[in-house]
mmCIF file of C-alpha atoms in Angstrom:
data_model
loop_
_atom_site.group_PDB
_atom_site.id
_atom_site.type_symbol
_atom_site.label_atom_id
_atom_site.label_comp_id
_atom_site.label_asym_id
_atom_site.label_seq_id
_atom_site.Cartn_x
_atom_site.Cartn_y
_atom_site.Cartn_z
ATOM 1 C CA MET A 1 0.101 -0.042 0.012
ATOM 2 C CA THR A 2 1.476 3.342 -0.933
ATOM 3 C CA ILE A 3 1.035 6.322 1.405
ATOM 4 C CA ALA A 4 -0.014 9.605 -0.553
ATOM 5 C CA VAL A 5 2.594 12.390 -0.379
ATOM 6 C CA SER A 6 0.127 14.811 1.294
ATOM 7 C CA LEU A 7 -0.339 11.996 4.195
ATOM 8 C CA VAL A 8 3.315 11.764 4.493
ATOM 9 C CA LEU A 9 3.453 15.564 5.057
ATOM 10 C CA ALA A 10 0.822 15.828 7.226
ATOM 11 C CA LEU A 11 2.163 13.270 9.532
ATOM 12 C CA ALA A 12 5.621 14.734 9.356
ATOM 13 C CA LEU A 13 4.239 18.005 10.614
ATOM 14 C CA GLY A 14 1.689 16.725 13.011
ATOM 15 C CA GLY A 15 3.235 13.411 14.463
ATOM 16 C CA CYS A 16 5.936 15.219 16.388
ATOM 17 C CA GLY A 17 4.226 18.538 17.115
ATOM 18 C CA GLY A 18 6.433 21.308 18.328
ATOM 19 C CA SER A 19 7.964 19.221 21.203
ATOM 20 C CA ASP A 20 11.639 19.148 21.893
ATOM 21 C CA VAL A 21 13.349 15.768 21.526
ATOM 22 C CA ARG A 22 15.585 14.836 24.435
ATOM 23 C CA SER A 23 17.785 11.972 25.287
ATOM 24 C CA GLU A 24 19.391 11.262 28.782
ATOM 25 C CA ARG A 25 22.492 13.285 27.717
ATOM 26 C CA GLY A 26 20.526 16.360 26.565
ATOM 27 C CA SER A 27 19.906 17.192 22.860
ATOM 28 C CA VAL A 28 19.622 14.306 20.591
ATOM 29 C CA THR A 29 22.374 13.648 17.747
ATOM 30 C CA VAL A 30 21.062 12.312 14.263
ATOM 31 C CA GLY A 31 23.597 10.740 11.971
ATOM 32 C CA VAL A 32 23.041 11.012 8.383
ATOM 33 C CA LEU A 33 25.082 8.580 6.309
ATOM 34 C CA LEU A 34 24.925 8.992 2.572
ATOM 35 C CA PRO A 35 27.062 7.037 -0.309
ATOM 36 C CA ALA A 36 27.895 10.452 -1.906
ATOM 37 C CA ALA A 37 27.046 14.103 -0.787
ATOM 38 C CA GLY A 38 29.126 16.030 -3.184
ATOM 39 C CA ALA A 39 27.493 18.832 -5.009
ATOM 40 C CA VAL A 40 27.034 17.098 -8.184
ATOM 41 C CA SER A 41 25.540 14.151 -6.726
ATOM 42 C CA ARG A 42 22.029 13.477 -6.478
ATOM 43 C CA THR A 43 22.054 12.895 -2.571
ATOM 44 C CA GLY A 44 24.224 16.137 -2.268
ATOM 45 C CA GLN A 45 22.009 18.264 -4.257
ATOM 46 C CA PHE A 46 18.847 17.100 -2.988
ATOM 47 C CA ASP A 47 18.369 14.631 -0.138
ATOM 48 C CA LYS A 48 21.237 15.895 2.313
ATOM 49 C CA PRO A 49 20.123 19.555 2.472
ATOM 50 C CA LEU A 50 16.249 18.215 2.721
ATOM 51 C CA ILE A 51 16.781 15.876 5.445
ATOM 52 C CA GLU A 52 18.784 18.447 7.504
ATOM 53 C CA LYS A 53 16.157 20.929 6.846
ATOM 54 C CA LYS A 54 13.467 18.585 8.078
ATOM 55 C CA LEU A 55 15.256 17.526 11.000
ATOM 56 C CA LYS A 56 15.885 21.020 12.186
ATOM 57 C CA GLU A 57 12.258 21.982 11.636
ATOM 58 C CA LEU A 58 11.115 18.952 13.915
ATOM 59 C CA CYS A 59 13.825 19.189 16.484
ATOM 60 C CA PRO A 60 15.589 22.583 16.502
ATOM 61 C CA ASP A 61 17.921 21.390 19.279
ATOM 62 C CA CYS A 62 18.869 18.253 17.609
ATOM 63 C CA ARG A 63 22.522 18.054 16.286
ATOM 64 C CA VAL A 64 23.039 16.589 12.784
ATOM 65 C CA GLN A 65 25.938 14.765 11.616
ATOM 66 C CA SER A 66 26.154 14.238 7.999
ATOM 67 C CA THR A 67 28.730 12.144 6.046
ATOM 68 C CA ASP A 68 29.744 11.505 2.448
ATOM 69 C CA ALA A 69 31.299 7.976 2.144
ATOM 70 C CA LYS A 70 32.306 8.695 -1.395
ATOM 71 C CA ASP A 71 30.684 5.501 -2.572
ATOM 72 C CA ASP A 72 33.154 3.457 -0.399
ATOM 73 C CA VAL A 73 31.721 0.685 1.687
ATOM 74 C CA THR A 74 34.668 0.674 4.049
ATOM 75 C CA VAL A 75 34.598 4.219 4.472
ATOM 76 C CA GLN A 76 30.745 4.226 5.257
ATOM 77 C CA GLN A 77 31.553 1.516 7.891
ATOM 78 C CA GLN A 78 34.078 3.351 9.586
ATOM 79 C CA GLN A 79 31.832 6.322 9.703
ATOM 80 C CA ILE A 80 29.163 4.310 11.290
ATOM 81 C CA ASP A 81 31.499 3.100 13.810
ATOM 82 C CA SER A 82 32.740 6.648 14.538
ATOM 83 C CA MET A 83 29.063 7.737 15.182
ATOM 84 C CA LEU A 84 28.292 5.050 17.428
ATOM 85 C CA THR A 85 31.531 5.607 19.442
ATOM 86 C CA LYS A 86 30.564 9.300 19.659
ATOM 87 C CA GLY A 87 27.306 8.472 20.948
ATOM 88 C CA VAL A 88 24.726 9.334 18.133
ATOM 89 C CA ASP A 89 21.086 8.599 19.059
ATOM 90 C CA VAL A 90 19.347 7.548 15.797
ATOM 91 C CA LEU A 91 20.798 6.782 12.300
ATOM 92 C CA ILE A 92 19.484 7.515 8.785
ATOM 93 C CA LEU A 93 21.468 5.402 6.384
ATOM 94 C CA MET A 94 21.466 5.186 2.623
ATOM 95 C CA ALA A 95 23.753 2.340 2.391
ATOM 96 C CA VAL A 96 26.567 2.131 -0.024
ATOM 97 C CA ASP A 97 26.158 -1.715 -0.221
ATOM 98 C CA PRO A 98 23.041 -2.786 1.845
ATOM 99 C CA LYS A 99 24.461 -6.259 2.299
ATOM 100 C CA ALA A 100 27.825 -5.282 3.544
ATOM 101 C CA GLN A 101 26.472 -2.962 6.088
ATOM 102 C CA ARG A 102 24.614 -5.490 7.878
ATOM 103 C CA SER A 103 27.073 -5.867 10.863
ATOM 104 C CA SER A 104 27.060 -2.145 11.137
ATOM 105 C CA VAL A 105 23.140 -2.009 11.607
ATOM 106 C CA ALA A 106 23.528 -4.990 14.059
ATOM 107 C CA ALA A 107 26.135 -3.083 16.052
ATOM 108 C CA ALA A 108 24.005 0.104 16.262
ATOM 109 C CA HIS A 109 21.022 -2.082 17.347
ATOM 110 C CA GLU A 110 22.943 -3.655 20.040
ATOM 111 C CA GLN A 111 23.835 -0.167 21.303
ATOM 112 C CA GLY A 112 20.163 0.827 21.164
ATOM 113 C CA VAL A 113 20.639 3.173 18.242
ATOM 114 C CA PRO A 114 17.656 2.577 15.807
ATOM 115 C CA VAL A 115 18.402 2.896 11.977
ATOM 116 C CA VAL A 116 16.136 4.412 9.459
ATOM 117 C CA ALA A 117 16.965 2.756 5.958
ATOM 118 C CA TYR A 118 16.881 5.551 3.344
ATOM 119 C CA ASP A 119 16.134 4.928 -0.258
ATOM 120 C CA ARG A 120 17.877 1.511 -0.102
ATOM 121 C CA LEU A 121 16.717 -1.332 2.369
ATOM 122 C CA ALA A 122 19.964 -2.252 4.287
ATOM 123 C CA GLU A 123 20.236 -5.669 5.915
ATOM 124 C CA GLY A 124 20.102 -6.270 9.585
ATOM 125 C CA PRO A 125 17.858 -5.149 12.489
ATOM 126 C CA VAL A 126 16.642 -1.755 10.624
ATOM 127 C CA SER A 127 13.987 0.142 12.645
ATOM 128 C CA GLY A 128 12.282 1.942 9.682
ATOM 129 C CA TYR A 129 12.506 2.230 5.979
ATOM 130 C CA VAL A 130 11.517 5.085 3.437
ATOM 131 C CA THR A 131 11.670 4.463 -0.292
ATOM 132 C CA PHE A 132 10.095 4.825 -3.522
ATOM 133 C CA ASP A 133 8.092 1.977 -4.962
ATOM 134 C CA GLY A 134 10.697 0.134 -7.042
ATOM 135 C CA ALA A 135 8.154 -2.134 -8.799
ATOM 136 C CA GLN A 136 6.459 0.851 -10.027
ATOM 137 C CA VAL A 137 9.730 2.452 -11.362
ATOM 138 C CA GLY A 138 10.417 -0.584 -13.353
ATOM 139 C CA ARG A 139 7.057 -0.857 -14.531
ATOM 140 C CA ALA A 140 6.853 2.806 -15.506
ATOM 141 C CA GLN A 141 10.235 2.347 -17.506
ATOM 142 C CA GLY A 142 8.953 -0.774 -19.181
ATOM 143 C CA GLU A 143 5.839 0.780 -20.354
ATOM 144 C CA ALA A 144 7.346 3.831 -21.551
ATOM 145 C CA LEU A 145 9.867 1.800 -23.502
ATOM 146 C CA LEU A 146 7.332 -0.300 -25.340
ATOM 147 C CA ARG A 147 5.093 2.942 -26.089
ATOM 148 C CA ALA A 148 8.286 4.620 -27.563
ATOM 149 C CA MET A 149 9.181 1.413 -29.711
ATOM 150 C CA GLY A 150 5.703 1.432 -31.230
ATOM 151 C CA ALA A 151 5.507 -1.261 -33.931
ATOM 152 C CA HIS A 152 8.789 -2.630 -32.970
ATOM 153 C CA ALA A 153 7.864 -3.601 -29.713
ATOM 154 C CA GLN A 154 6.782 -7.232 -30.611
ATOM 155 C CA ASP A 155 9.421 -8.320 -33.113
ATOM 156 C CA GLY A 156 12.178 -5.950 -31.835
ATOM 157 C CA GLN A 157 15.073 -6.424 -29.640
ATOM 158 C CA ILE A 158 15.642 -4.822 -26.118
ATOM 159 C CA VAL A 159 18.698 -4.590 -24.005
ATOM 160 C CA MET A 160 18.379 -4.273 -20.344
ATOM 161 C CA MET A 161 20.972 -2.177 -18.477
ATOM 162 C CA ASN A 162 20.361 -3.057 -14.725
ATOM 163 C CA GLY A 163 21.979 -1.870 -11.740
ATOM 164 C CA PRO A 164 24.267 -4.086 -9.397
ATOM 165 C CA THR A 165 22.985 -7.050 -7.675
ATOM 166 C CA THR A 166 24.466 -5.816 -4.455
ATOM 167 C CA ASP A 167 21.471 -3.166 -4.325
ATOM 168 C CA PRO A 168 18.238 -4.602 -3.531
ATOM 169 C CA ASN A 169 16.515 -1.584 -5.252
ATOM 170 C CA ALA A 170 18.233 -2.731 -8.644
ATOM 171 C CA GLY A 171 16.717 -6.200 -8.537
ATOM 172 C CA TRP A 172 13.051 -4.414 -7.498
ATOM 173 C CA PHE A 173 13.355 -2.241 -10.617
ATOM 174 C CA LYS A 174 14.328 -5.014 -12.638
ATOM 175 C CA ARG A 175 11.465 -7.321 -11.488
ATOM 176 C CA GLY A 176 8.962 -4.492 -12.091
ATOM 177 C CA ALA A 177 10.426 -3.997 -15.770
ATOM 178 C CA LEU A 178 10.174 -7.562 -16.545
ATOM 179 C CA SER A 179 6.630 -7.932 -15.348
ATOM 180 C CA VAL A 180 5.745 -5.383 -18.366
ATOM 181 C CA LEU A 181 8.406 -6.471 -20.857
ATOM 182 C CA ARG A 182 8.144 -10.415 -20.793
ATOM 183 C CA GLY A 183 5.882 -11.871 -23.469
ATOM 184 C CA ARG A 184 5.762 -8.414 -25.143
ATOM 185 C CA ALA A 185 9.540 -7.699 -26.413
ATOM 186 C CA LYS A 186 12.535 -9.887 -26.948
ATOM 187 C CA ILE A 187 15.148 -9.255 -24.315
ATOM 188 C CA ALA A 188 18.280 -10.000 -26.286
ATOM 189 C CA ARG A 189 20.883 -8.835 -23.684
ATOM 190 C CA SER A 190 20.591 -8.122 -19.934
ATOM 191 C CA TYR A 191 23.489 -6.700 -17.726
ATOM 192 C CA ASP A 192 24.048 -6.033 -14.233
ATOM 193 C CA ASN A 193 26.384 -3.115 -13.724
ATOM 194 C CA ILE A 194 28.694 -2.917 -10.762
ATOM 195 C CA ASP A 195 28.357 0.135 -8.561
ATOM 196 C CA TRP A 196 25.947 1.748 -11.235
ATOM 197 C CA ARG A 197 28.889 2.805 -13.047
ATOM 198 C CA ALA A 198 28.403 4.747 -16.303
ATOM 199 C CA GLY A 199 31.580 3.228 -17.571
ATOM 200 C CA THR A 200 30.477 -0.201 -17.015
ATOM 201 C CA ALA A 201 27.340 0.524 -18.888
ATOM 202 C CA HIS A 202 29.285 1.821 -21.702
ATOM 203 C CA THR A 203 31.429 -1.411 -21.945
ATOM 204 C CA ASN A 204 28.492 -3.696 -21.815
ATOM 205 C CA MET A 205 26.406 -1.709 -24.330
ATOM 206 C CA SER A 206 29.349 -1.717 -26.605
ATOM 207 C CA GLY A 207 29.441 -5.484 -26.308
ATOM 208 C CA ALA A 208 25.657 -5.784 -27.134
ATOM 209 C CA ILE A 209 26.180 -3.560 -30.255
ATOM 210 C CA ALA A 210 28.973 -5.662 -31.467
ATOM 211 C CA ALA A 211 27.072 -8.833 -30.802
ATOM 212 C CA LEU A 212 23.482 -7.774 -32.121
ATOM 213 C CA GLY A 213 24.371 -4.760 -34.355
ATOM 214 C CA GLY A 214 23.574 -1.396 -33.263
ATOM 215 C CA GLU A 215 20.712 -1.138 -35.982
ATOM 216 C CA ASN A 216 19.025 -4.283 -34.731
ATOM 217 C CA ILE A 217 18.570 -2.921 -31.065
ATOM 218 C CA ASP A 218 15.036 -1.177 -30.962
ATOM 219 C CA GLY A 219 15.142 -0.129 -27.246
ATOM 220 C CA VAL A 220 17.300 -0.110 -23.960
ATOM 221 C CA LEU A 221 15.789 -0.318 -20.523
ATOM 222 C CA ALA A 222 18.488 1.620 -18.542
ATOM 223 C CA ALA A 223 17.710 1.425 -14.825
ATOM 224 C CA ASN A 224 18.863 4.881 -14.111
ATOM 225 C CA ASP A 225 20.237 8.069 -15.898
ATOM 226 C CA HIS A 226 23.744 7.378 -14.944
ATOM 227 C CA LEU A 227 23.631 4.072 -16.870
ATOM 228 C CA ALA A 228 21.555 5.740 -19.489
ATOM 229 C CA GLY A 229 24.750 8.009 -20.130
ATOM 230 C CA GLY A 230 27.061 5.142 -20.631
ATOM 231 C CA VAL A 231 24.612 3.398 -23.026
ATOM 232 C CA ILE A 232 24.138 6.625 -25.091
ATOM 233 C CA SER A 233 27.960 7.173 -25.321
ATOM 234 C CA ALA A 234 28.361 3.646 -26.520
ATOM 235 C CA PHE A 235 25.981 4.257 -29.203
ATOM 236 C CA LYS A 236 27.670 7.576 -30.323
ATOM 237 C CA VAL A 237 31.130 5.831 -30.454
ATOM 238 C CA ALA A 238 29.698 3.111 -32.520
ATOM 239 C CA GLY A 239 28.252 5.802 -34.795
ATOM 240 C CA ILE A 240 24.574 4.386 -34.560
ATOM 241 C CA THR A 241 21.834 7.085 -35.536
ATOM 242 C CA PRO A 242 19.250 7.522 -34.877
ATOM 243 C CA LEU A 243 19.406 6.495 -31.246
ATOM 244 C CA PRO A 244 16.806 3.780 -30.169
ATOM 245 C CA PRO A 245 14.509 4.860 -27.440
ATOM 246 C CA ILE A 246 16.339 4.753 -23.899
ATOM 247 C CA THR A 247 14.937 4.773 -20.389
ATOM 248 C CA GLY A 248 16.365 6.329 -17.133
ATOM 249 C CA GLN A 249 15.660 7.316 -13.484
ATOM 250 C CA ASP A 250 16.418 9.952 -11.081
ATOM 251 C CA ALA A 251 15.715 12.945 -13.295
ATOM 252 C CA GLU A 252 19.327 14.044 -13.207
ATOM 253 C CA LEU A 253 20.049 17.401 -14.828
ATOM 254 C CA VAL A 254 22.044 15.726 -17.505
ATOM 255 C CA GLY A 255 19.487 13.241 -17.964
ATOM 256 C CA VAL A 256 16.851 15.896 -18.518
ATOM 257 C CA GLN A 257 18.745 17.707 -20.984
ATOM 258 C CA ARG A 258 19.369 14.531 -22.823
ATOM 259 C CA ILE A 259 15.559 14.003 -22.890
ATOM 260 C CA VAL A 260 15.224 17.683 -24.346
ATOM 261 C CA GLY A 261 17.760 16.951 -26.933
ATOM 262 C CA GLY A 262 16.237 13.821 -28.060
ATOM 263 C CA GLU A 263 18.990 11.326 -26.888
ATOM 264 C CA GLN A 264 16.966 9.902 -24.015
ATOM 265 C CA TYR A 265 13.321 8.932 -24.127
ATOM 266 C CA MET A 266 12.439 9.225 -20.423
ATOM 267 C CA THR A 267 13.497 9.268 -16.758
ATOM 268 C CA VAL A 268 11.631 8.613 -13.516
ATOM 269 C CA TYR A 269 11.267 11.375 -11.110
ATOM 270 C CA LYS A 270 11.130 10.609 -7.518
ATOM 271 C CA PRO A 271 10.242 13.739 -5.573
ATOM 272 C CA PHE A 272 13.031 13.830 -2.977
ATOM 273 C CA LYS A 273 11.226 16.178 -0.395
ATOM 274 C CA PRO A 274 8.608 13.696 0.735
ATOM 275 C CA GLU A 275 11.304 11.050 0.998
ATOM 276 C CA ALA A 276 13.576 13.244 2.941
ATOM 277 C CA ASP A 277 10.559 14.339 5.211
ATOM 278 C CA ALA A 278 9.540 10.936 5.870
ATOM 279 C CA ALA A 279 12.959 9.591 6.880
ATOM 280 C CA ALA A 280 13.655 12.700 9.152
ATOM 281 C CA THR A 281 10.042 12.210 10.864
ATOM 282 C CA MET A 282 10.984 8.645 11.434
ATOM 283 C CA ALA A 283 14.264 9.542 12.957
ATOM 284 C CA VAL A 284 12.916 11.950 15.332
ATOM 285 C CA ALA A 285 10.010 9.681 16.316
ATOM 286 C CA LEU A 286 12.386 6.732 16.966
ATOM 287 C CA ALA A 287 14.691 9.116 19.154
ATOM 288 C CA ARG A 288 11.721 9.788 21.306
ATOM 289 C CA GLY A 289 10.895 6.315 21.762
ATOM 290 C CA GLU A 290 7.927 6.186 19.773
ATOM 291 C CA LYS A 291 6.471 3.516 17.342
ATOM 292 C CA LEU A 292 6.019 4.175 13.608
ATOM 293 C CA ASP A 293 2.665 2.784 13.412
ATOM 294 C CA ASP A 294 1.117 6.198 12.443
ATOM 295 C CA LEU A 295 3.820 6.975 10.064
ATOM 296 C CA ALA A 296 4.330 3.700 8.094
ATOM 297 C CA ASP A 297 1.186 1.667 6.865
ATOM 298 C CA THR A 298 3.326 -0.795 4.885
ATOM 299 C CA ARG A 299 5.748 -3.610 6.277
ATOM 300 C CA VAL A 300 8.441 -5.259 4.334
ATOM 301 C CA ASP A 301 11.304 -7.837 5.166
ATOM 302 C CA ASN A 302 14.898 -7.837 4.579
ATOM 303 C CA ALA A 303 17.206 -10.946 4.927
ATOM 304 C CA SER A 304 17.181 -10.861 8.556
ATOM 305 C CA THR A 305 14.353 -8.623 9.810
ATOM 306 C CA LYS A 306 10.824 -9.029 9.331
ATOM 307 C CA ASP A 307 7.818 -6.425 9.174
ATOM 308 C CA ILE A 308 9.976 -3.260 9.089
ATOM 309 C CA PRO A 309 7.713 -0.149 9.225
ATOM 310 C CA THR A 310 8.014 1.433 5.715
ATOM 311 C CA VAL A 311 6.756 4.278 3.722
ATOM 312 C CA LEU A 312 6.280 3.676 -0.022
ATOM 313 C CA LEU A 313 5.927 6.704 -2.067
ATOM 314 C CA ASP A 314 4.938 7.016 -5.757
ATOM 315 C CA PRO A 315 7.510 7.734 -8.687
ATOM 316 C CA VAL A 316 6.698 9.829 -11.511
ATOM 317 C CA PRO A 317 7.484 8.874 -15.213
ATOM 318 C CA VAL A 318 8.781 11.952 -17.392
ATOM 319 C CA THR A 319 9.071 12.394 -20.876
ATOM 320 C CA VAL A 320 9.654 15.625 -22.818
ATOM 321 C CA GLY A 321 6.211 16.889 -22.800
ATOM 322 C CA ASP A 322 6.183 16.359 -18.888
ATOM 323 C CA ILE A 323 9.138 18.327 -17.774
ATOM 324 C CA LYS A 324 7.317 21.615 -17.234
ATOM 325 C CA ASP A 325 4.661 20.300 -15.200
ATOM 326 C CA THR A 326 6.761 18.141 -13.110
ATOM 327 C CA LEU A 327 10.353 18.956 -12.544
ATOM 328 C CA VAL A 328 9.985 22.829 -13.412
ATOM 329 C CA LYS A 329 6.627 23.075 -11.421
ATOM 330 C CA ASP A 330 8.200 21.384 -8.356
ATOM 331 C CA GLY A 331 11.273 23.726 -8.395
ATOM 332 C CA MET A 332 13.637 21.062 -9.046
ATOM 333 C CA TYR A 333 15.178 22.759 -11.866
ATOM 334 C CA THR A 334 14.522 26.107 -13.540
ATOM 335 C CA ILE A 335 14.050 26.548 -17.232
ATOM 336 C CA ASP A 336 17.472 28.453 -17.491
ATOM 337 C CA GLN A 337 19.225 25.404 -15.844
ATOM 338 C CA ILE A 338 17.723 22.915 -18.481
ATOM 339 C CA CYS A 339 17.864 25.059 -21.462
ATOM 340 C CA THR A 340 21.599 25.792 -22.237
ATOM 341 C CA PRO A 341 22.381 27.795 -25.227
ATOM 342 C CA GLU A 342 22.813 24.387 -27.039
ATOM 343 C CA LEU A 343 19.288 23.295 -26.359
ATOM 344 C CA ARG A 344 17.568 26.575 -26.904
ATOM 345 C CA SER A 345 16.042 25.374 -30.196
ATOM 346 C CA ALA A 346 15.152 21.950 -28.589
ATOM 347 C CA CYS A 347 13.531 23.760 -25.621
ATOM 348 C CA ASP A 348 11.328 26.097 -27.874
ATOM 349 C CA GLU A 349 10.100 23.062 -29.704
ATOM 350 C CA ALA A 350 9.297 21.284 -26.387
ATOM 351 C CA GLY A 351 7.411 24.340 -25.050
ATOM 352 C CA LEU A 352 9.785 25.057 -22.285
ATOM 353 C CA THR A 353 10.589 28.582 -23.616
#
């Protein structure tokens, strides 16, 4: 069951009221552990500031410690250990590798520190989880790809460019996409790409082009915009024009610009504010010793823990005609950010300028 965005926000504002959150030591410390928090990363641009803002709104006296693991599992484990040693009260964790962080989550649990899994479901005794419905993400990508392929959908060939097997979300997206594609299109090649690396996607796509012939590839289901970038670069190097329809996810600025320019067909927009708000609200509630029953009406399991209170949010598919009414309207990007001088003509044609 999916919680509507409006309900999440209402609970976020009402569930904790204006009460101060206190632990035995005084003000609460919230650890926010992100895989990457640089200015150009999604988590650095959107998740980190939104989580911190909501925590301060809900708990003005809370101390917030945010880290950037630079996509390194060992670094993130060290950061968790450091926070636990310093006496953090609750953790919001977007795991670099959900499976590898199981021991760290267990260590937090043993110290009485609840963990909110953010966006990716870490293994171990997680206390709460917030993410977007991954099956919906995959279905949206698959349905959009079939629409874009048109008459080629039934007799054409698709290449699937999936995320890494270490990320449970990647498998979730993949299963959602396959629920749409199986029996409706031929999946000629399927690749799982380590760490969501664009370079790996480029290499794998080059292999698919060599094996199948670029002109015989009628669509590519790329699981996110980063992988889509690697796919597109492989087609360009191979001199394939026009490009087949290619999907994406995360609504990265470069991905949106590729959509406007006609290189990428669609992306999946996941409004980050409701996700960040829900995670912050869970963390504050757990720090107060409260249950999450009023915040999460869904339960999911990981490899070691059952019935984890979960908030599932609805993703939004975006093609060129949707950009203004979704990404621009929500304030994610401005027209000027999207419409570089090189894209002015394409932006005019898309009705963005």
